[in-house]
Coordinates of C-alpha atoms and ligand atoms in Angstrom, one line a residue:
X1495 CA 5.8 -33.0 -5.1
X1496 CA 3.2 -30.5 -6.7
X1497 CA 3.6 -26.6 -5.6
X1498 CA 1.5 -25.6 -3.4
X1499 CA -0.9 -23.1 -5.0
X1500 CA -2.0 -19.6 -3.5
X1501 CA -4.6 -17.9 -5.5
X1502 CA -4.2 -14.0 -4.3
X1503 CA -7.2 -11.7 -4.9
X1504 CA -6.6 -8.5 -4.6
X1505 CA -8.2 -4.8 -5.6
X1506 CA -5.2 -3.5 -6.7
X1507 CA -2.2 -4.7 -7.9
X1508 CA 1.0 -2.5 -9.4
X1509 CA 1.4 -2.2 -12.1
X1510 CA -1.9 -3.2 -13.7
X1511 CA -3.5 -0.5 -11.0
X1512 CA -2.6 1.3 -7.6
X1513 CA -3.8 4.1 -5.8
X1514 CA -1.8 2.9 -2.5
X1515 CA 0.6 0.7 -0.2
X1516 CA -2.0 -2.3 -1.2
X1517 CA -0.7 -2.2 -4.9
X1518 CA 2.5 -2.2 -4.5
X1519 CA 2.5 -5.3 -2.1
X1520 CA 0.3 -7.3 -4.3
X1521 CA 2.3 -6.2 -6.8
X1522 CA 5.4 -7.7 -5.5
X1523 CA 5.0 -10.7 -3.4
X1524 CA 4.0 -12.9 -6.1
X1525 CA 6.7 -13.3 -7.3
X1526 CA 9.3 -13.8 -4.8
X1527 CA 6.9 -16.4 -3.8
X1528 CA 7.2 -18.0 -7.0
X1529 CA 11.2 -17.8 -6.6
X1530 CA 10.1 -20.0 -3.6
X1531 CA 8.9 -22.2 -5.6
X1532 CA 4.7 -22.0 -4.8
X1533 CA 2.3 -21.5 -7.7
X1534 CA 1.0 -18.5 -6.7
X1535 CA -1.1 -16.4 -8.9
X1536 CA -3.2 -13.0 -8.8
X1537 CA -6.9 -12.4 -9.9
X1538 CA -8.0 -8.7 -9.6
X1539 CA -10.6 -6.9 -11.8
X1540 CA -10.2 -6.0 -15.3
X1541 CA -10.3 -2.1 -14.9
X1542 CA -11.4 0.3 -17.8
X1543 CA -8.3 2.4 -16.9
X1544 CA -5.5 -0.9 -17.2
X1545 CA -3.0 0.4 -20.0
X1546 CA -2.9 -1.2 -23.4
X1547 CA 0.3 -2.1 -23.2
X1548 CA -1.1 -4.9 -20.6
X1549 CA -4.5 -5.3 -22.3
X1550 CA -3.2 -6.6 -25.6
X1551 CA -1.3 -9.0 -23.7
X1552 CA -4.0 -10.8 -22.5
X1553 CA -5.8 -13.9 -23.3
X1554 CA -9.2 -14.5 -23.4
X1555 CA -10.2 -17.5 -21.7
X1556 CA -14.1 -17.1 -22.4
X1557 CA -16.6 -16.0 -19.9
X1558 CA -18.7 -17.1 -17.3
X1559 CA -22.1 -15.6 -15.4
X1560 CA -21.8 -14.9 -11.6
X1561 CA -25.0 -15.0 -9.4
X1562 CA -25.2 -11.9 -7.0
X1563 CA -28.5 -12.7 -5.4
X1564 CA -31.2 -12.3 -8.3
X1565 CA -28.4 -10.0 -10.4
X1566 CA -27.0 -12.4 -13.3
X1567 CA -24.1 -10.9 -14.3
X1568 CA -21.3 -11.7 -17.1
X1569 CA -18.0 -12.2 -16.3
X1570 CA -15.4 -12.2 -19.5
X1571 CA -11.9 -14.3 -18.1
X1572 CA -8.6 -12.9 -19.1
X1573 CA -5.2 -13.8 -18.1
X1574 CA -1.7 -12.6 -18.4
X1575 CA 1.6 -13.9 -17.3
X1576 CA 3.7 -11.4 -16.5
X1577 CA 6.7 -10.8 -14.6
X1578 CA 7.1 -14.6 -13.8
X1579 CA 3.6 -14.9 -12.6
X1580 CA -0.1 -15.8 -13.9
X1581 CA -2.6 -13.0 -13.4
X1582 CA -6.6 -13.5 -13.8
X1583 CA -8.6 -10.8 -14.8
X1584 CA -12.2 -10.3 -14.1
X1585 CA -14.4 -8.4 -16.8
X1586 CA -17.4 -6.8 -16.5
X1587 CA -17.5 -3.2 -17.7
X1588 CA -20.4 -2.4 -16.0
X1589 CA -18.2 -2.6 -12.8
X1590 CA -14.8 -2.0 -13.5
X1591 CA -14.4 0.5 -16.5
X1592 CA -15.5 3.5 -14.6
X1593 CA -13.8 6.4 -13.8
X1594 CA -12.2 5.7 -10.6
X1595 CA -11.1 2.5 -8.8
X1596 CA -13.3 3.9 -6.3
X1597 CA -16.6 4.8 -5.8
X1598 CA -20.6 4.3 -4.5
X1599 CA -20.8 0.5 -6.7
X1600 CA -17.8 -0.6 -4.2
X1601 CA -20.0 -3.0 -2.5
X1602 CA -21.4 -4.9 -5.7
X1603 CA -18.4 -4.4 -7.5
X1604 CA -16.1 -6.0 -4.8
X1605 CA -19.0 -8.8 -4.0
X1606 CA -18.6 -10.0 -7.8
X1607 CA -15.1 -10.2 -7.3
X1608 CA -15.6 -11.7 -4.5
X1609 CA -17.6 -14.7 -5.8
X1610 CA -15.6 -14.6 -9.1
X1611 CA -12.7 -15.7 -7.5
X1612 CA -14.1 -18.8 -6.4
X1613 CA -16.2 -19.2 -9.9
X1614 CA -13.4 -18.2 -12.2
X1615 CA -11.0 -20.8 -10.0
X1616 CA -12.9 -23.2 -11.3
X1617 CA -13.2 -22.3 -14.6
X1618 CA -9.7 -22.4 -15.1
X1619 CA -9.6 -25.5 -13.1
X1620 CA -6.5 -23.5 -10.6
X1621 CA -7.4 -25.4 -7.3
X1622 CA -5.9 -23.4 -4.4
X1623 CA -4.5 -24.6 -1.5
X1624 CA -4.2 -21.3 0.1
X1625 CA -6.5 -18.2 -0.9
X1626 CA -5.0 -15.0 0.0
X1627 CA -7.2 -12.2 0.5
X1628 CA -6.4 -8.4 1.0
X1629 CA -8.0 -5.3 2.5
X1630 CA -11.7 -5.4 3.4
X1631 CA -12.5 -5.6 -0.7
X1632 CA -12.0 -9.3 -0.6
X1633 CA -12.9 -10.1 3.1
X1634 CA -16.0 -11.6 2.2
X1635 CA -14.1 -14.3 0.5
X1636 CA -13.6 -15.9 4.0
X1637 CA -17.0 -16.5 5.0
X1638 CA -17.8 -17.1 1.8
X1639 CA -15.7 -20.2 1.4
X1640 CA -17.2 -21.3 5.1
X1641 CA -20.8 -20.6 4.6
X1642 CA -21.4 -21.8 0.8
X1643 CA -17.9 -23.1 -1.3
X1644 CA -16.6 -25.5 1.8
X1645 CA -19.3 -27.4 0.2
X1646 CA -18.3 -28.1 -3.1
X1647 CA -15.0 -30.9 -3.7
X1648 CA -12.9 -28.0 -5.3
X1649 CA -12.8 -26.4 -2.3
X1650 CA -13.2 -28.5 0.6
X1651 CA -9.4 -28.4 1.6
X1652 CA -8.7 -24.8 0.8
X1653 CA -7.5 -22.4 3.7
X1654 CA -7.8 -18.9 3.4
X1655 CA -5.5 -16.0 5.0
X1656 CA -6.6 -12.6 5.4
X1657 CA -4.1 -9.5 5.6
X1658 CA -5.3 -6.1 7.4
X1659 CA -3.4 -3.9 5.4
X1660 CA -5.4 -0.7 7.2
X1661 CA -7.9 -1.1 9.9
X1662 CA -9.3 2.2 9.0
X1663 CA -10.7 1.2 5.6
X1664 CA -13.1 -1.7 6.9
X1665 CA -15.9 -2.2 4.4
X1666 CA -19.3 -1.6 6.6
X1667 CA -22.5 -1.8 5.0
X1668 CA -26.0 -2.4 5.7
X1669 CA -26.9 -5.9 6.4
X1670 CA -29.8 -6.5 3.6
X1671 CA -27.4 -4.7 0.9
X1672 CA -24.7 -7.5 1.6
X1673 CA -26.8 -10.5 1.9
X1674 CA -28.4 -9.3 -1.3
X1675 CA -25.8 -10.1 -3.2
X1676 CA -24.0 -12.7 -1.0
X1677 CA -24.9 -16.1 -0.6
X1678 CA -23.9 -16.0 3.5
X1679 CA -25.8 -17.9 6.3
X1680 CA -28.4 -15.3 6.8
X1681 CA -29.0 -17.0 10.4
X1682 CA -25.6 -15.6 11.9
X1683 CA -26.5 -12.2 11.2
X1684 CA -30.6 -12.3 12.9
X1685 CA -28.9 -9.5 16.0
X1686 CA -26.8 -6.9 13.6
X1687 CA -28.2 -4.4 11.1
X1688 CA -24.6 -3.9 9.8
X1689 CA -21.7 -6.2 8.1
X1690 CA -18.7 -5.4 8.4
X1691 CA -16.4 -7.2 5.3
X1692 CA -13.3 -6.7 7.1
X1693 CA -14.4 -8.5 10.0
X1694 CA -15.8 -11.2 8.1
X1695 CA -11.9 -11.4 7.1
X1696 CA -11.0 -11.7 10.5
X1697 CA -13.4 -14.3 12.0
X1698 CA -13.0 -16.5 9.2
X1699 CA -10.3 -16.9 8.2
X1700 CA -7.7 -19.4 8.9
X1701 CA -4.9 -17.5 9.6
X1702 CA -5.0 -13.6 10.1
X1703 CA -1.5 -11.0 8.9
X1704 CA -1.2 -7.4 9.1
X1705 CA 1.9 -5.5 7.5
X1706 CA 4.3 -4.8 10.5
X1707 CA 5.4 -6.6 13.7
X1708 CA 4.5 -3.5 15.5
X1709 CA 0.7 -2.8 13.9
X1710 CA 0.1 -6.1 15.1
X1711 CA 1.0 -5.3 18.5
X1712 CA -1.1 -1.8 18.1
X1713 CA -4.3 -3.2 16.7
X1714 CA -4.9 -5.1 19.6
X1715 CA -5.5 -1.9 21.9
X1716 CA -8.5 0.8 21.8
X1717 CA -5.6 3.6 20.4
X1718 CA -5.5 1.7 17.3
X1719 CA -8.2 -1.2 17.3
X1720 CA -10.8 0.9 15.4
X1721 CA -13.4 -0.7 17.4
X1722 CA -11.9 -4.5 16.5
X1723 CA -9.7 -4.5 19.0
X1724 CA -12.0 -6.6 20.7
X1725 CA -12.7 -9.2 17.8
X1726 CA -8.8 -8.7 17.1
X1727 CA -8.2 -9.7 20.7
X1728 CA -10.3 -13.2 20.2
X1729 CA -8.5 -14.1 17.4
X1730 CA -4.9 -13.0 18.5
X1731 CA -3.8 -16.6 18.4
X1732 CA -4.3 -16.2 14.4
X1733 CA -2.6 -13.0 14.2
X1734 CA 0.9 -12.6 12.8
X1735 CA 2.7 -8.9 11.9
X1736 CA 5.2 -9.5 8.8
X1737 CA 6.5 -6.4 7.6
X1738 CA 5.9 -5.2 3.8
X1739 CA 9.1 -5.5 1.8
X1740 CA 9.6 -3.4 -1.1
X1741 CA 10.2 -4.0 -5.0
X1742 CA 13.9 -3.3 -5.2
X1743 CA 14.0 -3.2 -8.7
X1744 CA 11.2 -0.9 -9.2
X1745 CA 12.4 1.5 -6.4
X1746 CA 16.2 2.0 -7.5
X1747 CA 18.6 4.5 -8.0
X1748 CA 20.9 2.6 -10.7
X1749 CA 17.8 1.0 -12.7
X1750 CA 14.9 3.2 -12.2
X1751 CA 14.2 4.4 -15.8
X1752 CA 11.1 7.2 -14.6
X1753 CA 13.8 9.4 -12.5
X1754 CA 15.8 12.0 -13.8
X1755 CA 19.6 10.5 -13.6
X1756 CA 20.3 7.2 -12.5
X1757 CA 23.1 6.8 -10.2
X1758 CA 25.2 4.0 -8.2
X1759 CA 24.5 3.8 -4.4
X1760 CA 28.6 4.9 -4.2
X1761 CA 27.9 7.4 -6.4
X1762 CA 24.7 9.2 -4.5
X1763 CA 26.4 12.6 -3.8
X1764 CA 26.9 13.5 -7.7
X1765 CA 24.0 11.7 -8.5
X1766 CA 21.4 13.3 -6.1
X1767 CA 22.8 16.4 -7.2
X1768 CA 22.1 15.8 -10.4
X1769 CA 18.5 15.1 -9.7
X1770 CA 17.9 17.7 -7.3
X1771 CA 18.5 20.4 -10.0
X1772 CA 16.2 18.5 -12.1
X1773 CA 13.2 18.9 -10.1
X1774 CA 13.4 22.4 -8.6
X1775 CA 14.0 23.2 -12.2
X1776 CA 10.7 21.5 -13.2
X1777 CA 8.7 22.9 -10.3
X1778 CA 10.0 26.2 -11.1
X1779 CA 12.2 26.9 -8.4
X1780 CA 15.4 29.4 -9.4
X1781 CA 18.2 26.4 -9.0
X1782 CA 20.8 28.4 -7.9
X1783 CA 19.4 30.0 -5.3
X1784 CA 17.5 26.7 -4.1
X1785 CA 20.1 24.1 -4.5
X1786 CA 21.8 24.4 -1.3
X1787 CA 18.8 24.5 0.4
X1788 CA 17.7 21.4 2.1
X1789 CA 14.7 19.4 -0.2
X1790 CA 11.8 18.7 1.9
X1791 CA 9.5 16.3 0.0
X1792 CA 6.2 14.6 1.3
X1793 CA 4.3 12.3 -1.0
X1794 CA 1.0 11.0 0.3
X1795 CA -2.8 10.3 0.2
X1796 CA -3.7 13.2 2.2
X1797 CA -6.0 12.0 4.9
X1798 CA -6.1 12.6 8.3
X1799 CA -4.0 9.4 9.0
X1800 CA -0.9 10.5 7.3
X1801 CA -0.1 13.4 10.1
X1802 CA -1.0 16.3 7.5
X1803 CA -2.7 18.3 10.0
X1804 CA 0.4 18.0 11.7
X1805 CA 2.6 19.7 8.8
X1806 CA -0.4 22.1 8.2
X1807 CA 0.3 23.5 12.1
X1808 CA 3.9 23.8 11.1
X1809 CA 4.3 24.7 7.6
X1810 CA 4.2 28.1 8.2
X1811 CA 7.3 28.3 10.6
X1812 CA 9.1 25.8 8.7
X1813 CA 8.8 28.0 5.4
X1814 CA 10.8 30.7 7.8
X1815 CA 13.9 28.5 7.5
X1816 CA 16.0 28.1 4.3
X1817 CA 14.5 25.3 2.8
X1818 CA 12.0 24.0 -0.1
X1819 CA 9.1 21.8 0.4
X1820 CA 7.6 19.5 -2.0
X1821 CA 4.4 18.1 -1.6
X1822 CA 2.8 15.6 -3.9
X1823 CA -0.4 14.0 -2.8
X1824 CA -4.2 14.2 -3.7
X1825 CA -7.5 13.0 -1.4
X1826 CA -9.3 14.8 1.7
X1827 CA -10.4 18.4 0.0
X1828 CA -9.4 20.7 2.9
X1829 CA -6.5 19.7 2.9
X1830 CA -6.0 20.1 -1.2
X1831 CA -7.2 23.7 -0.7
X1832 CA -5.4 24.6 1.9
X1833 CA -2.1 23.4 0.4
X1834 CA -3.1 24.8 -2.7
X1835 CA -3.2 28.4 -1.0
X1836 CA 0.0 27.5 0.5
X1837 CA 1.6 26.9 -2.4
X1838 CA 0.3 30.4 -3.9
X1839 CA 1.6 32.6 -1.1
X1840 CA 4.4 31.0 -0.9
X1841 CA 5.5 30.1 -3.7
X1842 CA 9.0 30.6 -3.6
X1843 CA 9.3 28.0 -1.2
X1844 CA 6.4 25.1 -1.6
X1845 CA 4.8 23.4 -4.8
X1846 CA 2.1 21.4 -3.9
X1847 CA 1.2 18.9 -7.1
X1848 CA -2.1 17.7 -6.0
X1849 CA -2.8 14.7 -8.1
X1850 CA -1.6 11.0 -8.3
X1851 CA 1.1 10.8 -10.5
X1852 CA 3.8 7.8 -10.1
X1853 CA 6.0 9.1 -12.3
X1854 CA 6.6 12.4 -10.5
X1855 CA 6.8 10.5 -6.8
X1856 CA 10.0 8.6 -8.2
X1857 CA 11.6 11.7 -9.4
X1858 CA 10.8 13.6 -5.8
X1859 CA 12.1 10.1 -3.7
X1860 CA 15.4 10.5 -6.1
X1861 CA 15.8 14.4 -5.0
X1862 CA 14.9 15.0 -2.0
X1863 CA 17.0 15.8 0.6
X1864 CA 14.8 14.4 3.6
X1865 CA 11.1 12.7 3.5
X1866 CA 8.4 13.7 5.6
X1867 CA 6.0 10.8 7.3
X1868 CA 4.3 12.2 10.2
X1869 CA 1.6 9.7 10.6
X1870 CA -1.1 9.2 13.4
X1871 CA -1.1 5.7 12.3
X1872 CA 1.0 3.6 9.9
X1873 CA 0.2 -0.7 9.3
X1874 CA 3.4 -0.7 7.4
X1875 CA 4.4 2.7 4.9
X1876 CA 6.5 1.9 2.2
X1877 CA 7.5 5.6 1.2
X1878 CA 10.1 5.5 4.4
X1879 CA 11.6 2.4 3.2
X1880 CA 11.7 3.3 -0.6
X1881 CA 13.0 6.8 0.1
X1882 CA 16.1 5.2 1.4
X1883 CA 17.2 3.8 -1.4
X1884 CA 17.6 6.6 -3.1
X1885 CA 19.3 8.2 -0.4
X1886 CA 16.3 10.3 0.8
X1887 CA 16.1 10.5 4.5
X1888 CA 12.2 9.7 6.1
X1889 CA 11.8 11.4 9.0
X1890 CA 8.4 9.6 11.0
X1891 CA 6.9 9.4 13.7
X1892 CA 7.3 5.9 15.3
X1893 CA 4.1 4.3 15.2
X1894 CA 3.2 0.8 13.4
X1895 CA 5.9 -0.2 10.8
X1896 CA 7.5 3.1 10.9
X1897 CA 9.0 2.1 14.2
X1898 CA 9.5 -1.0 12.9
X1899 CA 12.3 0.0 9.8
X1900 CA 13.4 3.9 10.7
X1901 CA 15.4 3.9 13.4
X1902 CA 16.6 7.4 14.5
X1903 CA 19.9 8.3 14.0
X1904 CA 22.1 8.6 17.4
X1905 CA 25.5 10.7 16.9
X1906 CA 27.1 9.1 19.4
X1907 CA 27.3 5.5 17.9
X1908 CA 27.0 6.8 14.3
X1909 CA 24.3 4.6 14.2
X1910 CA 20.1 5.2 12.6
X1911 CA 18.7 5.5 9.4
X1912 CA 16.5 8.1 9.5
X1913 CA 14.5 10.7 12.0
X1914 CA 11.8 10.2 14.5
X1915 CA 9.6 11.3 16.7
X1916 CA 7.2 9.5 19.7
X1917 CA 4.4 12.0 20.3
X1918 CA 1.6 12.8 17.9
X1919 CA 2.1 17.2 18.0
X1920 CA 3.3 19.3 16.2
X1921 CA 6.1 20.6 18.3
X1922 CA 7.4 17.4 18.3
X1923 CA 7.1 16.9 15.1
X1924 CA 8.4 20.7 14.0
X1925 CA 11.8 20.0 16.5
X1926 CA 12.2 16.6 15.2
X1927 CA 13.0 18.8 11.7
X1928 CA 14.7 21.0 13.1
X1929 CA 17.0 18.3 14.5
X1930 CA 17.1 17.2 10.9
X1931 CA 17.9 20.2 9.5
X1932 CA 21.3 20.8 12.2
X1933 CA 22.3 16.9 10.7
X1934 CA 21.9 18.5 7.2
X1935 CA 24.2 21.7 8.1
X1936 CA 27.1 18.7 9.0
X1937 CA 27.7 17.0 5.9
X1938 CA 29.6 13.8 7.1
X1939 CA 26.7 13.0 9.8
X1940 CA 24.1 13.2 7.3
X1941 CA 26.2 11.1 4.5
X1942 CA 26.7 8.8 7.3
X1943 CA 22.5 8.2 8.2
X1944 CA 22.2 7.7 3.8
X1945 CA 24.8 5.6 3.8
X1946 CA 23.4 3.7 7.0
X1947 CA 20.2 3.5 4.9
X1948 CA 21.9 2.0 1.8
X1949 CA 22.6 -0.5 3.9
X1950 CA 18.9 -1.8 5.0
X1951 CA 17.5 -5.0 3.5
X1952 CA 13.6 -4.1 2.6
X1953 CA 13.7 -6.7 0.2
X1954 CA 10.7 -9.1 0.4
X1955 CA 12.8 -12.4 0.4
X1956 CA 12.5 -12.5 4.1
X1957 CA 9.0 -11.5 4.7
X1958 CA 8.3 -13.7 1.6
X1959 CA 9.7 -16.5 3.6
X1960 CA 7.3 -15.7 6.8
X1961 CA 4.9 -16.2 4.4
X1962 CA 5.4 -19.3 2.8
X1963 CA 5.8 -20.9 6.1
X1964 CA 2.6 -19.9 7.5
X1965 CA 1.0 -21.1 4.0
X1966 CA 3.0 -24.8 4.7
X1967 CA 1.5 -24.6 8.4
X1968 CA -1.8 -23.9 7.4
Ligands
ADP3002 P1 -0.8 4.0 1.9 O1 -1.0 2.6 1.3 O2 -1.4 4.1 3.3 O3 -1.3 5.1 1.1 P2 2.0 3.5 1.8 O4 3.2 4.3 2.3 O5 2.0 2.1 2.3 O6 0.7 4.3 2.2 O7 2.0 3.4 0.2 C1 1.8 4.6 -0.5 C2 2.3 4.3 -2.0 O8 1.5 5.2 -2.8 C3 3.7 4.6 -2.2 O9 4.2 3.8 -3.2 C4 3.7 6.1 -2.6 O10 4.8 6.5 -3.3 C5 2.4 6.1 -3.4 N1 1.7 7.4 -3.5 C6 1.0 8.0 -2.5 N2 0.5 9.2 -3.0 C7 0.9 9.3 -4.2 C8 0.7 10.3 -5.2 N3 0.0 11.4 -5.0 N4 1.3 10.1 -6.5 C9 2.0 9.0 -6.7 N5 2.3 8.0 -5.8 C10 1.7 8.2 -4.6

């Protein structure tokens, strides 16, 4: 029997390009599902800012034009098989080698990799049986297929799946701008002035995932729905929560060539030691007086979402105790400065490095002493679950997959991987630490919650699974 084939199209996908959770799990899946024996391959945009390393890889299959409304645009074909799996890459320079991933073109750029999926598809005659689309990016690829591409034999038995991977990020334009360039049925859209691309995802696709059991649960109430709740709600029979797994390769202590000292997981006290000094000596702290001190670390886009108002409203007290904060994240610019002027006056306990840099979060997950996560809402996070294995404790607050894979550590039964917290404020939130901080002081407990970590599968081979199922159901 032939595999079945999944074409993935995704916005970002490790290590070609990432700026977040969607990267990583695009970058990862692929490939167990290929252990699993599907064809699945990738097809994501041929950025400006992909290293050469990757680009001189490539093959160039030729080129094709895509039709966005009256724009004709080119559209070179590239692929790459990497890692045991095929990757397509879409080029236009025009909209993808610009600065950022990012920016005001989002709409056009994303609608011509939108309809290059389908057109390049054909032209290198992949015929999927599944089309797996991620974020709101590609969620126009649902309606796509059942407005205009159902027609044509290529596609007429193709199912699509669409995964929420954040309901805050929802893709919501004007209508005329997205019928401009998209060949929809105008006639559905006569009573809205808006289109909303991740709820084009939603409706039509065949089958509907989001990241974590528990953000499944969540989306479907006005806390969390981001106004979807009610479109969410209609569809619910569609829904399915499988949580994120992580790339256990990528994120290891023994193999991880980008942190300091690798280590063995029976090895962790030496070995965290060992990278411990190594950071607070390149952020400047004086080691010797530091190294005792617990390592607080915090790695995250810093939006509103990720609880940092929360650790604003606290960092002051916690900077009283004896401890050292890292924190390693760029985005929302209040929150830049304001960390910045933390990080002046107090110096000789906080660095905030505000800037994306991958390199640096591995070397603060191997560290750290305990890893903050204090979100409003989380669909899945994968810091908590790659911080664990390196021994790193991620103390959270229990919302969407958080609650899902920390569970807080309870003395009596010995028993917990981590810290957490119910309540979005700050008291919570500042106790919750200082509970962490009395687990530090006793060495054995706090061995006993890493070693209780070690022990976690976040390996994708069971989500992976949940996956391929749903494909065969479909
Ligand atoms: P989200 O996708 O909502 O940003 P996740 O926890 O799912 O959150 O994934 C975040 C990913 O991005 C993790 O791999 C994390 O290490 C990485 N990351 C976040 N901020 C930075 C940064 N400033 N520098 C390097 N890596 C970062």
């Amino acid at each position: 029997m032939s595999k079945m084939k999944v074409l993935m199209v995704s916005a970002e996908v490790e290590p070609f390009a990432k700026t977040g959770g969607l990267g990583d799990v695009v970058g990862s899946l692929p490939k167990v599902l290929n252990d699993l024996n599907l064809d699945c391959r990738v097809l994501m945009p041929l950025y400006g800012k992909i290293a050469s390393k990757f680009k001189d890889k490539m093959k160039y299959l030729g080129f094709i034009y895509i039709d966005l409304g009256w724009r004709h645009q080119y559209c070179g074909v590239f692929s790459l098989r990497y890692d045991q799996v095929t990757y397509y890459f879409v080029d236009n320079e025009f909209y993808f080698n610009r600065g950022n991933l990012y920016d005001d073109l989002d709409l056009e750029k994303f609608s011509f990799l939108d309809l290059a999926a389908f057109e390049v598809a054909k032209f290198v005659k992949f015929k999927p049986d599944v089309i797996h689309i991620h974020y709101w990016h590609t969620g126009a690829i649902a309606a796509l297929l059942n407005d205009h591409y159902r027609h044509q034999d290529f596609f007429k038995d193709t199912k699509t799946v669409y995964t929420i991977h954040n309901l805050a990020y929802q893709g919501v334009f004007a209508k005329d701008h997205v019928l401009d360039m998209l060949p929809l049925d105008k006639e559905k859209y006569n009573n809205t002035h808006i289109i909303n691309l991740m709820a084009l995802g939603i409706q039509y696709a065949d089958k509907v995932t989001t990241v974590s059991p528990n953000y499944a649960n969540e989306i479907l109430t006005s806390q969390y729905g981001e106004r979807l709740e009610g479109l969410l709600n209609h569809e619910s029979n569609k829904l399915l929560g499988i949580l994120n797994g992580i790339d256990e390769n990528t994120y290891s202590c023994e193999n991880d060539k980008l942190i300091y000292h690798n280590f063995k997981k029976q090895d962790y006290k030496e070995g965290k030691l060992e990278n411990k000094k190594a950071l607070l000596s390149e952020l400047g702290f004086d080691v010797n007086n530091s190294i005792e001190a617990p390592l607080i670390a915090v790695i995250s886009r810093l939006a509103s979402q990720k609880g940092m108002d929360l650790l604003l409203t606290i960092i002051h007290r916690l900077l009283d105790q004896d401890v050292r904060v890292v924190l390693l994240g760029s985005g929302d610019k209040f929150l830049e400065n304001e960390f910045a002027k933390i990080s002046y006056y107090r110096g000789d306990k906080f660095r905030a490095v505000l800037k994306f840099d991958n390199a640096l979060a591995h070397k603060i997950y191997a560290s750290s002493d305990l890893f903050l996560m204090p979100s409003a809402f989380e669909p899945c996070g994968l810091a908590q679950m790659i911080c664990l294995q390196y021994g790193t404790l991620p103390l959270v607050r229990a919302c969407g997959g958080l609650k899902d894979s920390i569970f807080a550590f309870d003395e009596n039964k010995l028993e917990g991987n981590g810290f957490s917290f119910d309540n979005y404020n700050p008291d919570d939130f500042y106790n919750t630490i200082m509970y962490a901080l009395s687990v530090y002081e006793r060495k054995e407990l706090w061995n006993q919650v890493i070693e209780n970590g070690f022990k976690c599968d976040f390996s994708w081979l069971k989500s992976a699974i949940r996956y391929k199922v749903m494909y065969e159901q479909l």
